PDB file of C-alpha atoms and ligand atoms in Angstrom:
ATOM      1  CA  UNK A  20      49.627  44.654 -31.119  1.00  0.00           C
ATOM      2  CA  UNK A  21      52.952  44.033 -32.713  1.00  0.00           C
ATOM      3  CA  UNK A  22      54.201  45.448 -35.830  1.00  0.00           C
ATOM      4  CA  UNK A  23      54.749  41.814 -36.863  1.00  0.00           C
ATOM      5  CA  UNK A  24      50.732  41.116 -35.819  1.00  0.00           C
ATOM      6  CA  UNK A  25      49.506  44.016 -37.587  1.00  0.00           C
ATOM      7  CA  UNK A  26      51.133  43.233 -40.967  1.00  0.00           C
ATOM      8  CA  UNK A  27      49.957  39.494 -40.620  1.00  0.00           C
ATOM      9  CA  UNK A  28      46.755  40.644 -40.116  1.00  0.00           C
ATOM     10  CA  UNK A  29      46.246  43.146 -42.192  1.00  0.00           C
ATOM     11  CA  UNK A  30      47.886  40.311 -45.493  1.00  0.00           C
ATOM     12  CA  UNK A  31      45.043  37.670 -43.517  1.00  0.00           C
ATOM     13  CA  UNK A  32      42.057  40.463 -44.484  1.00  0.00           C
ATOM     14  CA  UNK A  33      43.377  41.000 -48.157  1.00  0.00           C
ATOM     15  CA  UNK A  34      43.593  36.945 -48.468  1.00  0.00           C
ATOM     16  CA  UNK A  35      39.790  36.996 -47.392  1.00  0.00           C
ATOM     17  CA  UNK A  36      39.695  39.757 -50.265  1.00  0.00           C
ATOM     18  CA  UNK A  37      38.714  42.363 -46.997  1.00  0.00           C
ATOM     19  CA  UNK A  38      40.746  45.054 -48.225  1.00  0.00           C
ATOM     20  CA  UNK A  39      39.048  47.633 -46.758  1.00  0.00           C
ATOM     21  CA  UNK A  40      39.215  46.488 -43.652  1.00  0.00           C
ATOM     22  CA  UNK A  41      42.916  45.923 -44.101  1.00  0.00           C
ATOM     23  CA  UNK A  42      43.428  49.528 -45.112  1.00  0.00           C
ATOM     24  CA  UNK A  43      40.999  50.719 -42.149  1.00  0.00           C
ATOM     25  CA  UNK A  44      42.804  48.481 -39.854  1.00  0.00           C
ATOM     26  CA  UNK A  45      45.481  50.289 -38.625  1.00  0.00           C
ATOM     27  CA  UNK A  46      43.386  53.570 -38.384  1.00  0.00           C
ATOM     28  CA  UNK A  47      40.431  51.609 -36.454  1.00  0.00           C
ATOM     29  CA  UNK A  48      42.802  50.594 -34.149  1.00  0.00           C
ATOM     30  CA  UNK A  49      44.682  53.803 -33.256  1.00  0.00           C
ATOM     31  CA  UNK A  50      41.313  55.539 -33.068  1.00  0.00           C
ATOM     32  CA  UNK A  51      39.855  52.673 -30.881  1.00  0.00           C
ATOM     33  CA  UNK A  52      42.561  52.695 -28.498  1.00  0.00           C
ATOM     34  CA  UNK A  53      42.081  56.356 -28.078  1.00  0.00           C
ATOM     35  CA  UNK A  54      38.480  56.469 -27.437  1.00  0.00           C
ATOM     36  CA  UNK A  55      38.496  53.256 -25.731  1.00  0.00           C
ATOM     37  CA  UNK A  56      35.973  51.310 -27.866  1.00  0.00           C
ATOM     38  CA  UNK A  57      35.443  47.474 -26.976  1.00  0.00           C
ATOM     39  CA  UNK A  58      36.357  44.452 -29.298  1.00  0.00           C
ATOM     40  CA  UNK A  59      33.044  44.666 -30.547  1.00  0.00           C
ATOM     41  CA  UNK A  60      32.093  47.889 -31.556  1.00  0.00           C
ATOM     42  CA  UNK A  61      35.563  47.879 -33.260  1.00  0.00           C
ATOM     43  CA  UNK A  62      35.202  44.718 -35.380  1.00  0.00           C
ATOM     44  CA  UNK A  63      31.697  46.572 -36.632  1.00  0.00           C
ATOM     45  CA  UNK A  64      32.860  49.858 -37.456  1.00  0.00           C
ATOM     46  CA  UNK A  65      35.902  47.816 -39.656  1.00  0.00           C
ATOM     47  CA  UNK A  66      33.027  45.840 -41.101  1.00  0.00           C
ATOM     48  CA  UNK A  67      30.563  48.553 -41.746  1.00  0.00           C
ATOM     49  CA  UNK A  68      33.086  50.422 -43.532  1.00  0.00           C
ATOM     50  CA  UNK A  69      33.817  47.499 -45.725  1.00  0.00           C
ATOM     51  CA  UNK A  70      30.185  46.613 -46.428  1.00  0.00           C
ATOM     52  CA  UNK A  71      30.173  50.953 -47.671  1.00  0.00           C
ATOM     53  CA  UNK A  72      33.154  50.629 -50.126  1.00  0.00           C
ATOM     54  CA  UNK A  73      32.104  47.224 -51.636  1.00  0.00           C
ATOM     55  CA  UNK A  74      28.603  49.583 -52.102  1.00  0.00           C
ATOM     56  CA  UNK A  75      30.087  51.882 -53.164  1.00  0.00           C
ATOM     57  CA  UNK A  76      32.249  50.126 -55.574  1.00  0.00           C
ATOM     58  CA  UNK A  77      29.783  48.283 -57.229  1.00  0.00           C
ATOM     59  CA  UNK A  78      27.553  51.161 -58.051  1.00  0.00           C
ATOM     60  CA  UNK A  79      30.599  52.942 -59.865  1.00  0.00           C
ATOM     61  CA  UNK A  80      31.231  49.478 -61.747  1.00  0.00           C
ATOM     62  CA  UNK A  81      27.380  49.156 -62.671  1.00  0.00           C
ATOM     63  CA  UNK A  82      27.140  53.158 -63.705  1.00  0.00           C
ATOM     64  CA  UNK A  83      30.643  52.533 -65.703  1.00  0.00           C
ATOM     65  CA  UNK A  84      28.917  49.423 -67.404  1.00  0.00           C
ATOM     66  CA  UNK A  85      26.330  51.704 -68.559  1.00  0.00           C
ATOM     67  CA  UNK A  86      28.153  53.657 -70.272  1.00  0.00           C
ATOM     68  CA  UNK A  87      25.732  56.876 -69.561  1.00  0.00           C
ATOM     69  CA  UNK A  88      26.965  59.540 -72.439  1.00  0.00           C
ATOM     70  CA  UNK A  89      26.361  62.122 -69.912  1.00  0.00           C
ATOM     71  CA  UNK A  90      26.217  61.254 -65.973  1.00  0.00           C
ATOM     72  CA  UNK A  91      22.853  63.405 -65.159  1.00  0.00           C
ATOM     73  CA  UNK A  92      21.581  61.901 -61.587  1.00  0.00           C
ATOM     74  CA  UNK A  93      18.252  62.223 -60.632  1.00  0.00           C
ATOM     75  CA  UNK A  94      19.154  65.298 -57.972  1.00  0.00           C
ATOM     76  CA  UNK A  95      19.940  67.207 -61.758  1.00  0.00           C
ATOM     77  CA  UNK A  96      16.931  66.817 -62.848  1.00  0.00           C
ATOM     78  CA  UNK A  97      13.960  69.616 -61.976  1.00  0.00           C
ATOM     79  CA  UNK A  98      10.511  68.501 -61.123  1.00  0.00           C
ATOM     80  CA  UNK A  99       9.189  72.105 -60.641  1.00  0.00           C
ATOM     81  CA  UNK A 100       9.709  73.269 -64.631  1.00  0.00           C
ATOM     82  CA  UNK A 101       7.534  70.125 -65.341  1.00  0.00           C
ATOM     83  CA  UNK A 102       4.527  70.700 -63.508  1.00  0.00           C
ATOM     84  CA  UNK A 103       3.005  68.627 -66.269  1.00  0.00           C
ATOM     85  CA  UNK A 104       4.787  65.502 -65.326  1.00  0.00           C
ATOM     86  CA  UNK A 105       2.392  62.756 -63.460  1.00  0.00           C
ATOM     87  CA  UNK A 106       5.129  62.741 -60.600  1.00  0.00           C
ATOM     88  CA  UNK A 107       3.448  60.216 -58.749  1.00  0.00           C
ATOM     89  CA  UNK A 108       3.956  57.631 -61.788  1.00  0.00           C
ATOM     90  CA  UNK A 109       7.636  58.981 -62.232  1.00  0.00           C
ATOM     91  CA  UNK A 110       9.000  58.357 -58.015  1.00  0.00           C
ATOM     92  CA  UNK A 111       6.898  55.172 -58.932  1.00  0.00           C
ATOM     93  CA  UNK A 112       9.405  54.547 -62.023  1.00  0.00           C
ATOM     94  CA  UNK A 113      12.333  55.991 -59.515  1.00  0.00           C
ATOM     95  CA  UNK A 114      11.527  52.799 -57.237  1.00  0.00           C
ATOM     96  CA  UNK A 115      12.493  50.336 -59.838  1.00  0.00           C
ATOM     97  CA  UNK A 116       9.681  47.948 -59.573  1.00  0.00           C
ATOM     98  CA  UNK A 117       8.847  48.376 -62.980  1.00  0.00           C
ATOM     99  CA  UNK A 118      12.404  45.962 -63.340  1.00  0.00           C
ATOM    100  CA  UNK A 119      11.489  43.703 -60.896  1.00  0.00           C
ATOM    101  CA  UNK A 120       8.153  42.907 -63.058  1.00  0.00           C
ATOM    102  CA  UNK A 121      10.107  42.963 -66.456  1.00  0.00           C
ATOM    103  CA  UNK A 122       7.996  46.286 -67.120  1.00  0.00           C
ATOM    104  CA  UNK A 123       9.031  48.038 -70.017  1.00  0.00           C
ATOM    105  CA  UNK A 124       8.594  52.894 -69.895  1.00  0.00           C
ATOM    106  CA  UNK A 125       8.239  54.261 -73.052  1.00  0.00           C
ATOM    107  CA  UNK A 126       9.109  58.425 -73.176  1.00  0.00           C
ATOM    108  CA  UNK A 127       7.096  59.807 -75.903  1.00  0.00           C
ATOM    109  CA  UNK A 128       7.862  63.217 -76.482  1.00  0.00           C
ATOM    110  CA  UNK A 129       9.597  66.387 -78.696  1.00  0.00           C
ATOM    111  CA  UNK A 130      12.797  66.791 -78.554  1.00  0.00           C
ATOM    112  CA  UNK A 131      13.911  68.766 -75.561  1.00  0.00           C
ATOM    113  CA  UNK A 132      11.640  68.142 -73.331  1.00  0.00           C
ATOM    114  CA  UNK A 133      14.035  66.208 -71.099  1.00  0.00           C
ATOM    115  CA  UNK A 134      13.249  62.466 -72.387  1.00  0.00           C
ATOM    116  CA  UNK A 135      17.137  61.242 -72.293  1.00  0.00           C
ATOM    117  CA  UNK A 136      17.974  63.274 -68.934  1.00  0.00           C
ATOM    118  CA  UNK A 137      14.916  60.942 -67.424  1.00  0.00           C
ATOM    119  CA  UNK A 138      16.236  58.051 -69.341  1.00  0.00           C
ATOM    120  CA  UNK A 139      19.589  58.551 -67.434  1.00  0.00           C
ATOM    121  CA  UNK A 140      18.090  59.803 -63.508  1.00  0.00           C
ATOM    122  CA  UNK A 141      16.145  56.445 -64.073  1.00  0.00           C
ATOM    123  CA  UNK A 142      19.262  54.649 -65.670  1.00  0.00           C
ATOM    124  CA  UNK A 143      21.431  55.387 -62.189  1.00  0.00           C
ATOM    125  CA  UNK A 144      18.197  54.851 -59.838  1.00  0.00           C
ATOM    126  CA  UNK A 145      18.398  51.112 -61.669  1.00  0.00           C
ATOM    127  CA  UNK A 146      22.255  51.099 -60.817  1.00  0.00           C
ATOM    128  CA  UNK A 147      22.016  52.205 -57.174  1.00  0.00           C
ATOM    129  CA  UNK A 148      19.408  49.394 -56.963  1.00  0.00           C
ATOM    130  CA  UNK A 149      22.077  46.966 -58.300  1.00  0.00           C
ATOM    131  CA  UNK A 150      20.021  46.333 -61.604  1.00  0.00           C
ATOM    132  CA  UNK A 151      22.548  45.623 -64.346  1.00  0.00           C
ATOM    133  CA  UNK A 152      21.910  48.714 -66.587  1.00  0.00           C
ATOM    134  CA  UNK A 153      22.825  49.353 -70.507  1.00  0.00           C
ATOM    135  CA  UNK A 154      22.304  53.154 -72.229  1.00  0.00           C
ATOM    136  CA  UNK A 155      22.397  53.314 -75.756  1.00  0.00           C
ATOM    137  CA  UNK A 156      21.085  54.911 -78.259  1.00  0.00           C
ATOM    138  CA  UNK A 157      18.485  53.197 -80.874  1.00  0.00           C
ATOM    139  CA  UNK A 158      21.013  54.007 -83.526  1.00  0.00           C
ATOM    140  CA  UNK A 159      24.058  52.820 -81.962  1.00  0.00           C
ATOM    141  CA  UNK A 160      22.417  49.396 -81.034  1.00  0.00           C
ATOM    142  CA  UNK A 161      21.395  48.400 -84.361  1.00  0.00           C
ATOM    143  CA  UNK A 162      24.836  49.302 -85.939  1.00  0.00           C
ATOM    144  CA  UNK A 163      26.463  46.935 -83.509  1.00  0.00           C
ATOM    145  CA  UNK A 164      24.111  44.519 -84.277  1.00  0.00           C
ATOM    146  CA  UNK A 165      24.382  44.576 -87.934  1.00  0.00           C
ATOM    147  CA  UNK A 166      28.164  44.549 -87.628  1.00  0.00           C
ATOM    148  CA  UNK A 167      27.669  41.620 -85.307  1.00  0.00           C
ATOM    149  CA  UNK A 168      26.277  39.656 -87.745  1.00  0.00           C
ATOM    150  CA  UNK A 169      28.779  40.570 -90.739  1.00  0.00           C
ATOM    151  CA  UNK A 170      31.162  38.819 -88.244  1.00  0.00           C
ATOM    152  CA  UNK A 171      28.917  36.368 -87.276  1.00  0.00           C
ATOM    153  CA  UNK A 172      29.167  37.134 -83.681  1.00  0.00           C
ATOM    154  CA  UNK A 173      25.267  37.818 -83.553  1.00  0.00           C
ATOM    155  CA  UNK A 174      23.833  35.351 -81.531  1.00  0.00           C
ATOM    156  CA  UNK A 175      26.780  36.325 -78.551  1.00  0.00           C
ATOM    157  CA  UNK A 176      25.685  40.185 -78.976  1.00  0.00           C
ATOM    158  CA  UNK A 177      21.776  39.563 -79.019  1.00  0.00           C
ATOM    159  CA  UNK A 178      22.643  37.435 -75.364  1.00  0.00           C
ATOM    160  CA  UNK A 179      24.748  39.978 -73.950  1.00  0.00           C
ATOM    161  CA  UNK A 180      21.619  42.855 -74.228  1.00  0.00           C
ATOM    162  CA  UNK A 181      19.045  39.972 -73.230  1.00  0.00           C
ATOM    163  CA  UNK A 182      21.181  39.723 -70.162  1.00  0.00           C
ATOM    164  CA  UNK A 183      20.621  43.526 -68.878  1.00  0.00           C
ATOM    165  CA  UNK A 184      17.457  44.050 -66.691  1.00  0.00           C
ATOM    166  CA  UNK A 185      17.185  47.450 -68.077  1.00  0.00           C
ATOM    167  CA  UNK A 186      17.810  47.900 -71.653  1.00  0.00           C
ATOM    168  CA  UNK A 187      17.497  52.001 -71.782  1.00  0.00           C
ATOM    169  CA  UNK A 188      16.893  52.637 -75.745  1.00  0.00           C
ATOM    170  CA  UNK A 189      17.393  56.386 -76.674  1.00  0.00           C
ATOM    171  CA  UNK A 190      16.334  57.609 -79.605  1.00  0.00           C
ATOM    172  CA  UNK A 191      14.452  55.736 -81.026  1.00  0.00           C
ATOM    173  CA  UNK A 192      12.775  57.444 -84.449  1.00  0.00           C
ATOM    174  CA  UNK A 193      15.662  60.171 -84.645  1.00  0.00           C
ATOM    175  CA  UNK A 194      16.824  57.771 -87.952  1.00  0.00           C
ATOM    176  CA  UNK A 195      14.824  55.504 -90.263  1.00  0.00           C
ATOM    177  CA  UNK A 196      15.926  52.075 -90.189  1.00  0.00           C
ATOM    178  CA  UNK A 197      17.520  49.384 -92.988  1.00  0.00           C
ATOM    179  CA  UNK A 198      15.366  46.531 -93.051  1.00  0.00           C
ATOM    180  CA  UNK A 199      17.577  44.483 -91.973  1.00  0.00           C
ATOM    181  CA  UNK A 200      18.314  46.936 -88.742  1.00  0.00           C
ATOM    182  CA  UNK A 201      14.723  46.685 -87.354  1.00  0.00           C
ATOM    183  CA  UNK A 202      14.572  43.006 -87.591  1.00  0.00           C
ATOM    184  CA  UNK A 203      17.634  42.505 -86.023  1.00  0.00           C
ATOM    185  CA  UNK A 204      16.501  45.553 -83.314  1.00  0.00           C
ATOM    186  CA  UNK A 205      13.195  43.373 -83.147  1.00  0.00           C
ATOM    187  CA  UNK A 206      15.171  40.248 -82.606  1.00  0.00           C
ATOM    188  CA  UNK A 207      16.662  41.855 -79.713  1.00  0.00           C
ATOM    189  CA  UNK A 208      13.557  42.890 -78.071  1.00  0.00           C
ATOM    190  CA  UNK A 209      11.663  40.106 -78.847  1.00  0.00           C
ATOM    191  CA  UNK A 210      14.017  37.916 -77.099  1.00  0.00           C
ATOM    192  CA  UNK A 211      14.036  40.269 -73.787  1.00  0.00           C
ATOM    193  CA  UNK A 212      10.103  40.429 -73.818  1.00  0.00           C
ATOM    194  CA  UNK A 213       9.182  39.643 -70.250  1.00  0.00           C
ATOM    195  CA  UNK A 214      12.570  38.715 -69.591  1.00  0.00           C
ATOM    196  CA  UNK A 215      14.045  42.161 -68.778  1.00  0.00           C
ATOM    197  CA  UNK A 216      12.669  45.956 -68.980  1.00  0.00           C
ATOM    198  CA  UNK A 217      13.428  48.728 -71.846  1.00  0.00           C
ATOM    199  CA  UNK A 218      13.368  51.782 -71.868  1.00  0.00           C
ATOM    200  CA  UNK A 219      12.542  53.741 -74.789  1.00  0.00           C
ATOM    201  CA  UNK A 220      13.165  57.409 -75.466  1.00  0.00           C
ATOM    202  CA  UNK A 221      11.282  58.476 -78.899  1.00  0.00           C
ATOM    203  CA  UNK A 222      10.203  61.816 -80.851  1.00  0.00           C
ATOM    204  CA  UNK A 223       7.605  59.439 -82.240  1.00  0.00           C
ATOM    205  CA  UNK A 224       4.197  58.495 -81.498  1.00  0.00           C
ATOM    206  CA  UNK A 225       2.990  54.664 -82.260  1.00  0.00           C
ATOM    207  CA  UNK A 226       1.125  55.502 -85.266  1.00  0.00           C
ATOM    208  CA  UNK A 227       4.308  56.709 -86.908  1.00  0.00           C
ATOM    209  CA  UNK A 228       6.296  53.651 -86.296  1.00  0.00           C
ATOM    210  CA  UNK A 229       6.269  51.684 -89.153  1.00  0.00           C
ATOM    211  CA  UNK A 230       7.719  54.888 -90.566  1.00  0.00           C
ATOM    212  CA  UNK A 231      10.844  53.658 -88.454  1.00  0.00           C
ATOM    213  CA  UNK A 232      10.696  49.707 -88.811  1.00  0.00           C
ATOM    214  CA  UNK A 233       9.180  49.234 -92.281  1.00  0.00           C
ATOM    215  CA  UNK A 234       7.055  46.603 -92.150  1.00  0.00           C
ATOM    216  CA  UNK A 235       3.220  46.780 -90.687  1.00  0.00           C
ATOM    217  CA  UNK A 236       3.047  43.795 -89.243  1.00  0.00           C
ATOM    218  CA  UNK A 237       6.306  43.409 -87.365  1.00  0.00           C
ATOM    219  CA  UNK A 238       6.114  47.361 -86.222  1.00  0.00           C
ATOM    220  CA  UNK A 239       2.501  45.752 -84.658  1.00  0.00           C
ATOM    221  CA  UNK A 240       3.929  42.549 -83.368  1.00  0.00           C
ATOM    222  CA  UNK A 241       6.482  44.780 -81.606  1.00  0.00           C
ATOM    223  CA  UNK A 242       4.450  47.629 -80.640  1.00  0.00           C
ATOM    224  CA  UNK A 243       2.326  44.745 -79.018  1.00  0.00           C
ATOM    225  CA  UNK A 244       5.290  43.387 -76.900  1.00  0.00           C
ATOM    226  CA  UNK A 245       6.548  46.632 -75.905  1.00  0.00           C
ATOM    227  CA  UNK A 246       3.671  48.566 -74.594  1.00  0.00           C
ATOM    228  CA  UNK A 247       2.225  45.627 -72.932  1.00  0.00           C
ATOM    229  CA  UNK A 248       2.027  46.145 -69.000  1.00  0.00           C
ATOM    230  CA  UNK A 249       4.390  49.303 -70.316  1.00  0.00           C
ATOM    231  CA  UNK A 250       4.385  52.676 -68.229  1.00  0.00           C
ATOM    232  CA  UNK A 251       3.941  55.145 -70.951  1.00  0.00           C
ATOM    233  CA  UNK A 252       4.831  58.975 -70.161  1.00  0.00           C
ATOM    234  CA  UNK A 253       3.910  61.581 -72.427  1.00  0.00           C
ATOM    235  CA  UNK A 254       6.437  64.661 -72.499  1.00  0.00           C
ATOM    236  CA  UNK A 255       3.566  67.352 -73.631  1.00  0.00           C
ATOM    237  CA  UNK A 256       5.232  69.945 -72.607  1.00  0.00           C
ATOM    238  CA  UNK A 257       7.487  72.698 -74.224  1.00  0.00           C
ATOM    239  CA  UNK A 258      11.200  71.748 -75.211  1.00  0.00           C
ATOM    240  CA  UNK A 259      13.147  72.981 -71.676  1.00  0.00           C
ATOM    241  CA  UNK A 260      15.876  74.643 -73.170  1.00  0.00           C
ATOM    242  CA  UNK A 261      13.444  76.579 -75.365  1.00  0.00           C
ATOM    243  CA  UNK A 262      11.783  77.609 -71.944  1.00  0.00           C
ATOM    244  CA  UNK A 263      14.706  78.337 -70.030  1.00  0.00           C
ATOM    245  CA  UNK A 264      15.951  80.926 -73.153  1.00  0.00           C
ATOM    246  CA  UNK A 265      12.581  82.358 -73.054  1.00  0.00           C
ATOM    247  CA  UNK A 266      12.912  82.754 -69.414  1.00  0.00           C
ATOM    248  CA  UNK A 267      16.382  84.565 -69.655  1.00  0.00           C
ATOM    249  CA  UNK A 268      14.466  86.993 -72.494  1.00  0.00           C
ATOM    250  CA  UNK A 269      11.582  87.683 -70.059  1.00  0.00           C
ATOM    251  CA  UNK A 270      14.223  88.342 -67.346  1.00  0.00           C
ATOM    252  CA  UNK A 271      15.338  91.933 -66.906  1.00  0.00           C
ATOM    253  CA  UNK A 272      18.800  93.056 -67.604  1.00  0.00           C
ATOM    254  CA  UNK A 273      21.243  93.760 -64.758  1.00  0.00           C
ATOM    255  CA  UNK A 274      23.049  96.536 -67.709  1.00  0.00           C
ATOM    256  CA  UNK A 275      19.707  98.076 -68.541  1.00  0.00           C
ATOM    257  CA  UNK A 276      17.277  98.450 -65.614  1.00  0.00           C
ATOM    258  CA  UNK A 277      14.449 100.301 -67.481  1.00  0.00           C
ATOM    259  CA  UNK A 278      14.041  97.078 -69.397  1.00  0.00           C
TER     260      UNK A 278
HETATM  261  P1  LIG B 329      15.198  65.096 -75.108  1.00  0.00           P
HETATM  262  O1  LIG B 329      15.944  63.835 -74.896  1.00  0.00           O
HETATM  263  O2  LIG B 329      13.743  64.990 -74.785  1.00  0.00           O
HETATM  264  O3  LIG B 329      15.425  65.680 -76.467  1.00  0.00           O
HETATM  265  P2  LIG B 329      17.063  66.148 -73.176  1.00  0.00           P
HETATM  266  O4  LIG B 329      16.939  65.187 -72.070  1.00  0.00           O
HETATM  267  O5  LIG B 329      18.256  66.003 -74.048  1.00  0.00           O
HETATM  268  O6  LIG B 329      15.746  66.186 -74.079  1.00  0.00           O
HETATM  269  O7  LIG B 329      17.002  67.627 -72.571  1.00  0.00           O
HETATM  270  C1  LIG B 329      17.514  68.758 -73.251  1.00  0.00           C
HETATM  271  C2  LIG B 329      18.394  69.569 -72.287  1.00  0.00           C
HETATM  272  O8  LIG B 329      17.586  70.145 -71.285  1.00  0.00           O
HETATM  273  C3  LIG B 329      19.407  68.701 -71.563  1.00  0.00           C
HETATM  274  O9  LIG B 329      20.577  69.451 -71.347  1.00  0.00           O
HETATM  275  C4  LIG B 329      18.731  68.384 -70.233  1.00  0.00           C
HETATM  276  O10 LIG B 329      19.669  68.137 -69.214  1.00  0.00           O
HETATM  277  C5  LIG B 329      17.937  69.655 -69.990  1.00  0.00           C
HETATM  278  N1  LIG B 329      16.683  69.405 -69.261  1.00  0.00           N
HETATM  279  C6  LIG B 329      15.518  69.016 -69.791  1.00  0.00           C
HETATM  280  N2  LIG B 329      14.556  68.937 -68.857  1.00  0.00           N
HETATM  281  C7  LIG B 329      15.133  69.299 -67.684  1.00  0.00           C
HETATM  282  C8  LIG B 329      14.665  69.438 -66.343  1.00  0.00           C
HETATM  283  N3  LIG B 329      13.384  69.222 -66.019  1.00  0.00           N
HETATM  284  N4  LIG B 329      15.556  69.818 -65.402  1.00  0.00           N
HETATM  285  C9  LIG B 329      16.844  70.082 -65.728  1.00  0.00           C
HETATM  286  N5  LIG B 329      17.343  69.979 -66.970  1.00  0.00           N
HETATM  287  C10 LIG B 329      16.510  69.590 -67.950  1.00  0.00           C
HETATM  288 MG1  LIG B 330      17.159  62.789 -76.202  1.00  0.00          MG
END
């Protein structure tokens, strides 16, 4: 091939928006000349390699949409200091069908216990799977919202988290809500009910809720919507980092080996 051939081809690929493949190209070709490859197992190593970085790129776009506060991937997270964890109903969560049937999961548990790092190992599961993912925290949401609607930009906001199929809500309980903050927090998830999933994180249990939203019978209405069909997973278990420091106590010390 040409030096003129190679250039033509390689602007041809970035027209078709192959770029990949046009910065592969010459590579490929050196590599496939010295191994002797045919035609065709050189057009689909080019085009596998493609089809890997526009993976690849998409899952960093969809984990960068997120906006995760803290990238913890599911490989971070340790099954074995949970024994208490119904793991079968978690890898079932880590599959993602739960989005698929506009499920919402509810983590109900102390603080501690591992509820956001979930929240996020689930978060990025939903992002490798291409699932258009949102973290934020309870508080966070409803402070956008209300500023939203001081600028009357509402309406735009409560479609852009409608739009998500996984709506991860952290925190939700941490701070007591203005009235007008849970009704525009129930607006939102009223509107994504069995359009899209949530995901809540929460030091609360339901009974305490209208503690949180105010009124009975909206807290009910709400409760209603989100724990219908909802995986529910109860963090019972001790806080980890009080565990792991306990651990560390319990350990002997390297300094003091009578101990
Ligand atoms: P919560 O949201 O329930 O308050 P976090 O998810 O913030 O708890 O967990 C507290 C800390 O402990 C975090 O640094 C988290 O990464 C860590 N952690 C909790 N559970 C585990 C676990 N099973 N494996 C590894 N780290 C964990
Ligand atoms: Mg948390």
């Amino acid at each position: 091939m040409t030096i003129g051939a190679l250039i033509e081809l390689q602007a041809n690929l970035k027209a078709l928006n192959l770029s990949s493949m046009a910065r592969n190209l010459e590579g490929t070709l050196r590599q496939a000349r010295e191994s002797g490859i045919g035609y065709d197992e050189f057009l689909l190593e080019l085009t596998a390699a493609e089809l890997q970085a526009r993976a690849q790129n998409s899952l960093n776009r969809r984990i960068r949409e997120a906006k995760f506060p803290l990238l913890k991937p599911m490989e971070t997270f340790d099954l074995a200091a949970v024994p208490e964890l119904d793991l079968r109903l978690f890898r079932d969560i880590a599959g993602c069908g739960y989005i698929r049937e506009h499920r919402n999961v509810i983590f109900l548990g102390r603080s501690g216990t591992g509820k956001t790092h979930m929240a996020t190992a689930l978060g990025i599961e939903a992002c490798k799977n291409n699932f258009r993912t949102r973290f934020i925290s309870c508080h966070a949401l409803v402070n956008e919202l209300i500023e939203a609607r001081q600028d009357r930009a509402l309406q735009r906001l409560v479609q852009k988290y409608v739009r998500y199929d996984l709506l991860i809500m952290d925190e939700l309980g941490y701070i007591p809500l203005s009235k007008e903050g849970s009704e525009l927090l129930f607006q939102v998830l009223a509107e994504r009910h069995e359009k899209g999933s949530v995901m809540i994180t929460t030091n609360l249990g339901f009974a305490d809720w209208t503690q949180v939203f105010g009124d009975p019978v909206m807290t009910a209405a709400l409760l209603d919507r989100l724990t219908h069909k909802a995986h529910i997973v109860s963090c019972t278990w001790e806080s980890y980092r009080l565990k792991q420091s306990l651990k560390e106590k319990g350990k002997p010390r390297k300094d003091n080996p009578c101990k």
